[in-house]
PDB file of C-alpha atoms and ligand atoms in Angstrom:
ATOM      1  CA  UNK A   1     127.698  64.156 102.425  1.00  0.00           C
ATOM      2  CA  UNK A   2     125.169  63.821  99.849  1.00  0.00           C
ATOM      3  CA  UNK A   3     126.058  61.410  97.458  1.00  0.00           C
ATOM      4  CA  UNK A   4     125.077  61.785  93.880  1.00  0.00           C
ATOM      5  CA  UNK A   5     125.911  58.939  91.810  1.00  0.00           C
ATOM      6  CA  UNK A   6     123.738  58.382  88.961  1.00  0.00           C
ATOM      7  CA  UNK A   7     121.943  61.730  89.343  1.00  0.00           C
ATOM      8  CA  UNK A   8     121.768  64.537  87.155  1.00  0.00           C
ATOM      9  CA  UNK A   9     123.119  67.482  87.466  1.00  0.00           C
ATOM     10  CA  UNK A  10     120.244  69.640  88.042  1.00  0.00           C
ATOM     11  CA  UNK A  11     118.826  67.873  90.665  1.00  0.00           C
ATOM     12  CA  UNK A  12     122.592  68.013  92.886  1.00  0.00           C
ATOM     13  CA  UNK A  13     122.362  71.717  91.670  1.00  0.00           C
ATOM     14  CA  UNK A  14     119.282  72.182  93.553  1.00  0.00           C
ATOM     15  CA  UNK A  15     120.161  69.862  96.555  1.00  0.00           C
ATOM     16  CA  UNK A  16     123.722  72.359  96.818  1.00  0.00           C
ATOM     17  CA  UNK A  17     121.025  75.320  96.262  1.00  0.00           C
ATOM     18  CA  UNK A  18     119.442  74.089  99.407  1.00  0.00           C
ATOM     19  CA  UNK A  19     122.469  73.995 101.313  1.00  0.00           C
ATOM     20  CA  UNK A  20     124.577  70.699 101.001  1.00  0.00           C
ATOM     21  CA  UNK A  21     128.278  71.635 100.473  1.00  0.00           C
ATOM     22  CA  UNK A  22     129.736  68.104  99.998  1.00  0.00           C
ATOM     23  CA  UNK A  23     128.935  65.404  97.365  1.00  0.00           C
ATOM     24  CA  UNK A  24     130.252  62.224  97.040  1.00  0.00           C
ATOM     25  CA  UNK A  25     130.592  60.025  93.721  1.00  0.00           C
ATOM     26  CA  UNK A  26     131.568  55.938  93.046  1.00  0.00           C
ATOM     27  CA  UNK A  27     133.060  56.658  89.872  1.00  0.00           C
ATOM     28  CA  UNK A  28     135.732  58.820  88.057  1.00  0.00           C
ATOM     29  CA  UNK A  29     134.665  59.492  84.851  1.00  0.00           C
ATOM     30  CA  UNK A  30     130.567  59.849  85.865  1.00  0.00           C
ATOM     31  CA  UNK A  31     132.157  62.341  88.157  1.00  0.00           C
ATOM     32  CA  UNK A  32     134.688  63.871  85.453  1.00  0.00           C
ATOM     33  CA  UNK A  33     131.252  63.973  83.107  1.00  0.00           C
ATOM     34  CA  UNK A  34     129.720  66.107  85.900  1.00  0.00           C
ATOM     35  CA  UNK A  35     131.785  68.513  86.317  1.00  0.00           C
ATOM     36  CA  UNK A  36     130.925  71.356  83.945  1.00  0.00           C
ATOM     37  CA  UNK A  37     127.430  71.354  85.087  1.00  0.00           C
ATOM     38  CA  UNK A  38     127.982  71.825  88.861  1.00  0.00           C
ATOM     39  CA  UNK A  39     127.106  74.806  90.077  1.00  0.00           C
ATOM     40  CA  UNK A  40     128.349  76.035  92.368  1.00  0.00           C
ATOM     41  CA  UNK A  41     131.777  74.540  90.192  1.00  0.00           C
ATOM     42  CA  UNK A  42     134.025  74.340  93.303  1.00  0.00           C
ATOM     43  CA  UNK A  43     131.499  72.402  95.522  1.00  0.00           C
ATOM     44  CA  UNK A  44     133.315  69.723  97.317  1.00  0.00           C
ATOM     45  CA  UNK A  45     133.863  66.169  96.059  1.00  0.00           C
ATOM     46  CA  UNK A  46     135.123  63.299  97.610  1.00  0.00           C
ATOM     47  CA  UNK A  47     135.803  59.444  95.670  1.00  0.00           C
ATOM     48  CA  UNK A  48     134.113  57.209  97.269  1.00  0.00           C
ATOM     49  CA  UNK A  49     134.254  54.225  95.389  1.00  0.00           C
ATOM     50  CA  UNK A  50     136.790  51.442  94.276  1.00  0.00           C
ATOM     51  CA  UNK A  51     139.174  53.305  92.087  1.00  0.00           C
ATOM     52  CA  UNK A  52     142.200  52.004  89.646  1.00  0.00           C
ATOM     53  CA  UNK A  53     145.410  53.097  89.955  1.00  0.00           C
ATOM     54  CA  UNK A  54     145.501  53.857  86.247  1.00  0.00           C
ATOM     55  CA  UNK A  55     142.579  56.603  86.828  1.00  0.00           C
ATOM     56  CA  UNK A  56     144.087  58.370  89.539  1.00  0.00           C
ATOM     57  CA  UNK A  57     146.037  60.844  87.162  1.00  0.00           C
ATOM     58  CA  UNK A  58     142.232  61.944  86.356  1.00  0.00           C
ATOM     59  CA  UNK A  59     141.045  62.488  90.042  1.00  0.00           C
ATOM     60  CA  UNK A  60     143.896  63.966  92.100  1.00  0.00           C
ATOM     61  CA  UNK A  61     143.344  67.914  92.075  1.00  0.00           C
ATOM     62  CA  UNK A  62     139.448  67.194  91.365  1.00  0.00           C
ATOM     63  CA  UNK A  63     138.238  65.726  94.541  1.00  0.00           C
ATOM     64  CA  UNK A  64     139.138  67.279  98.480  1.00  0.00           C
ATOM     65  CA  UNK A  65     139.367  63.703  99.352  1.00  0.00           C
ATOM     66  CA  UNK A  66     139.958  59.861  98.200  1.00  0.00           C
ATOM     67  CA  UNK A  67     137.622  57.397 100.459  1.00  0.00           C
ATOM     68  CA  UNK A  68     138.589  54.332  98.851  1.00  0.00           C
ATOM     69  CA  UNK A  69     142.075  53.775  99.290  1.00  0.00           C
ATOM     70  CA  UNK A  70     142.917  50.200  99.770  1.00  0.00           C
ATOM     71  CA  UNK A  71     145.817  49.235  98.361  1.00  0.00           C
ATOM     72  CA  UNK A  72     149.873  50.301  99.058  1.00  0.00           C
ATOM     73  CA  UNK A  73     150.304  50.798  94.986  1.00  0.00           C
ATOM     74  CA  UNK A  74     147.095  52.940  94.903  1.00  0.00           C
ATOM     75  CA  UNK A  75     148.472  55.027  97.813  1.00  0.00           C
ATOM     76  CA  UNK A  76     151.889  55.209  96.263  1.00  0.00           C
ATOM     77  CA  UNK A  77     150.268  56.450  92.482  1.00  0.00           C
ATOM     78  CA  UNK A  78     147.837  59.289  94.721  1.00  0.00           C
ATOM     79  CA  UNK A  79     151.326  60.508  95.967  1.00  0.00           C
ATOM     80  CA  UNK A  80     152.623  60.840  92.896  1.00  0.00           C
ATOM     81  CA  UNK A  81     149.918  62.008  90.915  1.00  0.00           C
ATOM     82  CA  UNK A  82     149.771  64.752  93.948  1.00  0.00           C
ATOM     83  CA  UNK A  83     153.275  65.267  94.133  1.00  0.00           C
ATOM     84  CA  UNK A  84     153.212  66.144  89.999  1.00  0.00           C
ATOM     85  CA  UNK A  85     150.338  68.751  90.672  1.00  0.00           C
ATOM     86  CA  UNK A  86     152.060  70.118  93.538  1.00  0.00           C
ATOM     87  CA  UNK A  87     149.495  69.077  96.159  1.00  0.00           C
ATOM     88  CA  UNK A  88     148.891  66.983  98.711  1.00  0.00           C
ATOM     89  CA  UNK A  89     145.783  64.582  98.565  1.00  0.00           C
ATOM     90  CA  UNK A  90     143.671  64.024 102.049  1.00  0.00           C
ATOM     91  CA  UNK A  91     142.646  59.739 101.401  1.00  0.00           C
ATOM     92  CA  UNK A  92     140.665  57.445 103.813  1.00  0.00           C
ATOM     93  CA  UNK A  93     141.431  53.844 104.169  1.00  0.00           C
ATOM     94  CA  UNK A  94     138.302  51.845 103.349  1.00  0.00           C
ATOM     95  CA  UNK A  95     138.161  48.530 105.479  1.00  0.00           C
ATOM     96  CA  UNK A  96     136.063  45.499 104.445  1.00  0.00           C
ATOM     97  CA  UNK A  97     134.792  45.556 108.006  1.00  0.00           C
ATOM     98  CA  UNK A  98     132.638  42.320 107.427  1.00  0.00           C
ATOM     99  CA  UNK A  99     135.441  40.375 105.181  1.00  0.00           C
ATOM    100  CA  UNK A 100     132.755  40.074 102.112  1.00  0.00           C
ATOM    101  CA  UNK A 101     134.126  38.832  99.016  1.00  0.00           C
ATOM    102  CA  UNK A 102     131.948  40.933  97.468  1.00  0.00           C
ATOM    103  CA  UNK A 103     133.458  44.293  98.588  1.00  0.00           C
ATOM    104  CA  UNK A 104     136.638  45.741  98.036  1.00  0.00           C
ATOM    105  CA  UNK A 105     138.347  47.638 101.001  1.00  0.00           C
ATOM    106  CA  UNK A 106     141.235  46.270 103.203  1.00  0.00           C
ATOM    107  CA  UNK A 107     140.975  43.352 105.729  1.00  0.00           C
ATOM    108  CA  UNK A 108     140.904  45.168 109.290  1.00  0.00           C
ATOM    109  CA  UNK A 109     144.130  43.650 110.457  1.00  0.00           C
ATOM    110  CA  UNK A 110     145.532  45.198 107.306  1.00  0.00           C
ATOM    111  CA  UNK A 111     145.385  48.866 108.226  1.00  0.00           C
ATOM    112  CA  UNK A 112     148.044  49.945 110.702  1.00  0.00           C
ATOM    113  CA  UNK A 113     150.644  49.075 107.761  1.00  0.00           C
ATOM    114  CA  UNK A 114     148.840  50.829 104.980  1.00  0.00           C
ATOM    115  CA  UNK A 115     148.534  53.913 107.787  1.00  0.00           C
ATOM    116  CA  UNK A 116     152.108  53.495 108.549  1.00  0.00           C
ATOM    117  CA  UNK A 117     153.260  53.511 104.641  1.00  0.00           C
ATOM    118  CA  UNK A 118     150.478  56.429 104.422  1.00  0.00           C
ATOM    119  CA  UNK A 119     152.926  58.468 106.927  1.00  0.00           C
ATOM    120  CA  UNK A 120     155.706  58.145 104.915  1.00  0.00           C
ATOM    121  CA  UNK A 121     154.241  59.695 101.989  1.00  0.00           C
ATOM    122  CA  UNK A 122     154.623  63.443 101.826  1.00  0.00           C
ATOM    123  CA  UNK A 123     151.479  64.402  99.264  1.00  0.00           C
ATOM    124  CA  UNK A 124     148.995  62.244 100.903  1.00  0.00           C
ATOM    125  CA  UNK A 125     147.678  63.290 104.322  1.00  0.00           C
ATOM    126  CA  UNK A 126     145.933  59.987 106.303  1.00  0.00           C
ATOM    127  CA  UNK A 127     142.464  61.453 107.431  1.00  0.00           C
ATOM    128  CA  UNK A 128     140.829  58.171 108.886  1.00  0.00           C
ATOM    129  CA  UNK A 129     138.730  55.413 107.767  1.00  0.00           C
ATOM    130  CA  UNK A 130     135.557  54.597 105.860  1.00  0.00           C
ATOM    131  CA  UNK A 131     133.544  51.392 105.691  1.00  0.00           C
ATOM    132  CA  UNK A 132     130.651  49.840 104.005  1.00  0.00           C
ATOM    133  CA  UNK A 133     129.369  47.228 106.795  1.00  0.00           C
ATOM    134  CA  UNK A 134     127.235  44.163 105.679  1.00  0.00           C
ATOM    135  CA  UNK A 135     123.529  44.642 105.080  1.00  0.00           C
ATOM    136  CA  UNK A 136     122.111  43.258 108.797  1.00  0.00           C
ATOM    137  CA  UNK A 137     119.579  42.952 110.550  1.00  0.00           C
ATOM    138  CA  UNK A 138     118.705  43.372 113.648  1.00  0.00           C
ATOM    139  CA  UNK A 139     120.093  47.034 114.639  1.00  0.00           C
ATOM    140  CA  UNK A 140     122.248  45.320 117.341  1.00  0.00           C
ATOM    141  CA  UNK A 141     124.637  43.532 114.487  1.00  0.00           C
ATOM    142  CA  UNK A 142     125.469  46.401 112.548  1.00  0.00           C
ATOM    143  CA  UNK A 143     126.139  48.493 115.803  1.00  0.00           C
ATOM    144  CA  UNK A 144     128.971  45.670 116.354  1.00  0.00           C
ATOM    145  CA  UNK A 145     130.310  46.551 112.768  1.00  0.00           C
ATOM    146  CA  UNK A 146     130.463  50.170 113.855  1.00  0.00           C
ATOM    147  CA  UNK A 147     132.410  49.841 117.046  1.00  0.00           C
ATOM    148  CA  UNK A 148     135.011  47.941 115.630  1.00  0.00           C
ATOM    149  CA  UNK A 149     135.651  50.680 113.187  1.00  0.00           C
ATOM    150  CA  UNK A 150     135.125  53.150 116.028  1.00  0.00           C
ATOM    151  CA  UNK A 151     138.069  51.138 118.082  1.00  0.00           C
ATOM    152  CA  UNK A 152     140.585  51.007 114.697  1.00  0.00           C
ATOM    153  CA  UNK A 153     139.882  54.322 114.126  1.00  0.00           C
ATOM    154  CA  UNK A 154     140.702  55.589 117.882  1.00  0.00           C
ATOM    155  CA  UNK A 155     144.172  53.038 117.362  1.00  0.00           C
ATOM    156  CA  UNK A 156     145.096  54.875 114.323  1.00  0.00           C
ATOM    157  CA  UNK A 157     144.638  58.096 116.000  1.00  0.00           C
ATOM    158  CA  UNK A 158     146.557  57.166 118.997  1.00  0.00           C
ATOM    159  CA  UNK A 159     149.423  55.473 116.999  1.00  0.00           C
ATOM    160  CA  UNK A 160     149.904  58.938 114.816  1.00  0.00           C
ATOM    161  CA  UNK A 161     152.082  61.346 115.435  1.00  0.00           C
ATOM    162  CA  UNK A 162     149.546  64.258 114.835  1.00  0.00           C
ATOM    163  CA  UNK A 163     146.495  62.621 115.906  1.00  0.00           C
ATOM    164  CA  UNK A 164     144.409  66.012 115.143  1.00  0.00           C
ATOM    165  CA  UNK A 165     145.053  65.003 111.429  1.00  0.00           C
ATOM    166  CA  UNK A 166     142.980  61.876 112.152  1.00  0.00           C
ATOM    167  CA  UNK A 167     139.692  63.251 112.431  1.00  0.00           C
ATOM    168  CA  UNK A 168     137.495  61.244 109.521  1.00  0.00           C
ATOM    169  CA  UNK A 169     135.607  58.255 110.184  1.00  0.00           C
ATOM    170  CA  UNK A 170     133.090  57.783 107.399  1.00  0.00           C
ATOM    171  CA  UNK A 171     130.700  55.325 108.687  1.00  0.00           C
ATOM    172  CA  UNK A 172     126.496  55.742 107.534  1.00  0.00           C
ATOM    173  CA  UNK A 173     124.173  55.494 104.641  1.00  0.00           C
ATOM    174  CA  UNK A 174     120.499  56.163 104.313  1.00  0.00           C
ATOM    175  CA  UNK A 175     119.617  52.868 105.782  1.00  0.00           C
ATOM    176  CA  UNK A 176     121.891  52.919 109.197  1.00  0.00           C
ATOM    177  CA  UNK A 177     123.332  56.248 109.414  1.00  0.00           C
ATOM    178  CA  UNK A 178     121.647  57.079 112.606  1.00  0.00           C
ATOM    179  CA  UNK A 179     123.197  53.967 114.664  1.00  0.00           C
ATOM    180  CA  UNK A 180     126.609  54.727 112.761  1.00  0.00           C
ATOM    181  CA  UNK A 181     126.534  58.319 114.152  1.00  0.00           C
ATOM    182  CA  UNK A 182     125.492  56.761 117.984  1.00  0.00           C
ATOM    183  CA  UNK A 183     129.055  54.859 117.218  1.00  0.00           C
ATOM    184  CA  UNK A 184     131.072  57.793 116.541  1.00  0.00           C
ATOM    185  CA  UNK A 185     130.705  58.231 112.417  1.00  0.00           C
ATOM    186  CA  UNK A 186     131.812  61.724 111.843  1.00  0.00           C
ATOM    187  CA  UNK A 187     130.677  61.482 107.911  1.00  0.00           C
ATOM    188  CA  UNK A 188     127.581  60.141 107.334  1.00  0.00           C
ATOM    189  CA  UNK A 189     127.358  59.324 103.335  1.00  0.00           C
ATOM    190  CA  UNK A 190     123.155  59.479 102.036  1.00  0.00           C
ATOM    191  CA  UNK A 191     121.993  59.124  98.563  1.00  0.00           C
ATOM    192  CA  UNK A 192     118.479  57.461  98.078  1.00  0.00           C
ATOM    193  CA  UNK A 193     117.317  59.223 101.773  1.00  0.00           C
ATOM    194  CA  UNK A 194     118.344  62.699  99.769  1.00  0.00           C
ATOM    195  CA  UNK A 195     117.444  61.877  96.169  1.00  0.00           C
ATOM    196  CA  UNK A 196     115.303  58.952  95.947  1.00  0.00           C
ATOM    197  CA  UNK A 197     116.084  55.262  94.702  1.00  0.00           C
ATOM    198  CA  UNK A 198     118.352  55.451  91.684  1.00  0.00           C
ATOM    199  CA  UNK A 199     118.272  54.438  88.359  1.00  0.00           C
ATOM    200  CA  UNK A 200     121.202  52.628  86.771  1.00  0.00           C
TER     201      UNK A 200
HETATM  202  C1  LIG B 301     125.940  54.601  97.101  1.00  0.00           C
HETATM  203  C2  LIG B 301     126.785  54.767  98.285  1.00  0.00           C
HETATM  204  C3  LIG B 301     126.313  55.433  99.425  1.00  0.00           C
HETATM  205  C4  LIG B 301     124.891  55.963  99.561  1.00  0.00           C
HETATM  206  O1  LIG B 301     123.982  54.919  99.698  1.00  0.00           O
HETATM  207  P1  LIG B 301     122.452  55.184 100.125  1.00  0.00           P
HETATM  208  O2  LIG B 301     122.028  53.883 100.695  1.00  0.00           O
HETATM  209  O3  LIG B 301     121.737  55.528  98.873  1.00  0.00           O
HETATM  210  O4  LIG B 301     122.448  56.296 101.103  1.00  0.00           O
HETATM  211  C5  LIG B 301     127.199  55.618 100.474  1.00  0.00           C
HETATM  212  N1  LIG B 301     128.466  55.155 100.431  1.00  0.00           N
HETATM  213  C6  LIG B 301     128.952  54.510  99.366  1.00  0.00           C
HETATM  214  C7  LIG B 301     130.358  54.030  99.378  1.00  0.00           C
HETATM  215  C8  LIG B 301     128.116  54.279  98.270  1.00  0.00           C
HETATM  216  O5  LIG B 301     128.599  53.618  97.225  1.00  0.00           O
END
């Protein structure tokens, strides 16, 4: 995924031109703002950032897939919202793998309920998980928040009833996507290693 917060239009226009057919933004409405300017129009978007349940109405039907979902009452209005357009929305859980107060996302232990309420929703469909680890250093550390996302995400898919539905785990930026893909990321998420540092 390339993900193109804070970047303009023309310049995801010409990274899509080159061949990237999935883009990934933080926030509704600079997504919503994009949208008329994308080209191809129907690229696909994912959510990858927090979002409020009061902005879901906005987002359901306009991205393939929520990353962020970390709440039962976020889960609940994404099923509703889908259920009123007639869809069904494909949603991540995002853990808090490091339990930062600074991040939003579930704690770990946290997950097999929200994946178990997931299941009982019939317009969302439970892909996997996605996490944000800590910044770390050395290599080793981060590896260790990878496997443990790796192991919750092989749990969920063994505790599922369809376990070829479970076939997301979003783990990688630009700074440690290449030891989150030796631990089993399927999605690797880059921004500045695509598009350079951004400018808020
Ligand atoms: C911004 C962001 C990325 C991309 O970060 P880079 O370090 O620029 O690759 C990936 N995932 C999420 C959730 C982000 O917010």
């Amino acid at each position: 995924m390339a993900v193109t917060k804070t970047h303009e239009p023309a310049l995801i226009n010409h990274a899509l031109s080159l061949g990237i057919d999935l883009i990934g933004e933080n926030k509704v409405q600079e997504l919503l703002g994009k949208l008329d300017y994308l080209d191809p129009p129907a690229v696909e978007k994912h959510l990858i950032g927090h979002l409020q349940s009061n902005k879901v109405r906005k987002i359901v039907g306009v991205v393939s897939m929520i990353q962020s979902v970390d709440s039962l009452s976020l889960l609940q209005e994404i099923d509703r919202q889908s259920a009123a357009h007639g869809l069904v929305t494909d949603v991540l859980l995002e853990v808090n793998i490091g339990g930062e107060d600074s991040k939003t996302g579930l704690v770990p232990e946290a997950a097999p309920e929200l994946a178990a309420a997931a299941w009982e929703l019939p317009n969302v469909r439970l892909r996997g998980l996605m996490a944000v680890p800590p910044i770390c250093e050395p290599e080793s550390e981060i590896r260790g928040y990878f496997a443990r996302m790796r192991r919750m995400y092989e749990d969920l898919r063994s505790s599922a009833s369809d376990h070829t539905v479970i076939d997301t785990l979003s783990l990688g930026m630009s700074a440690d996507y290449v030891p989150a893909i030796l631990e089993g990321s399927t999605l690797v998420r880059i921004g500045s290693a695509l598009f350079g540092m951004r400018r808020y």
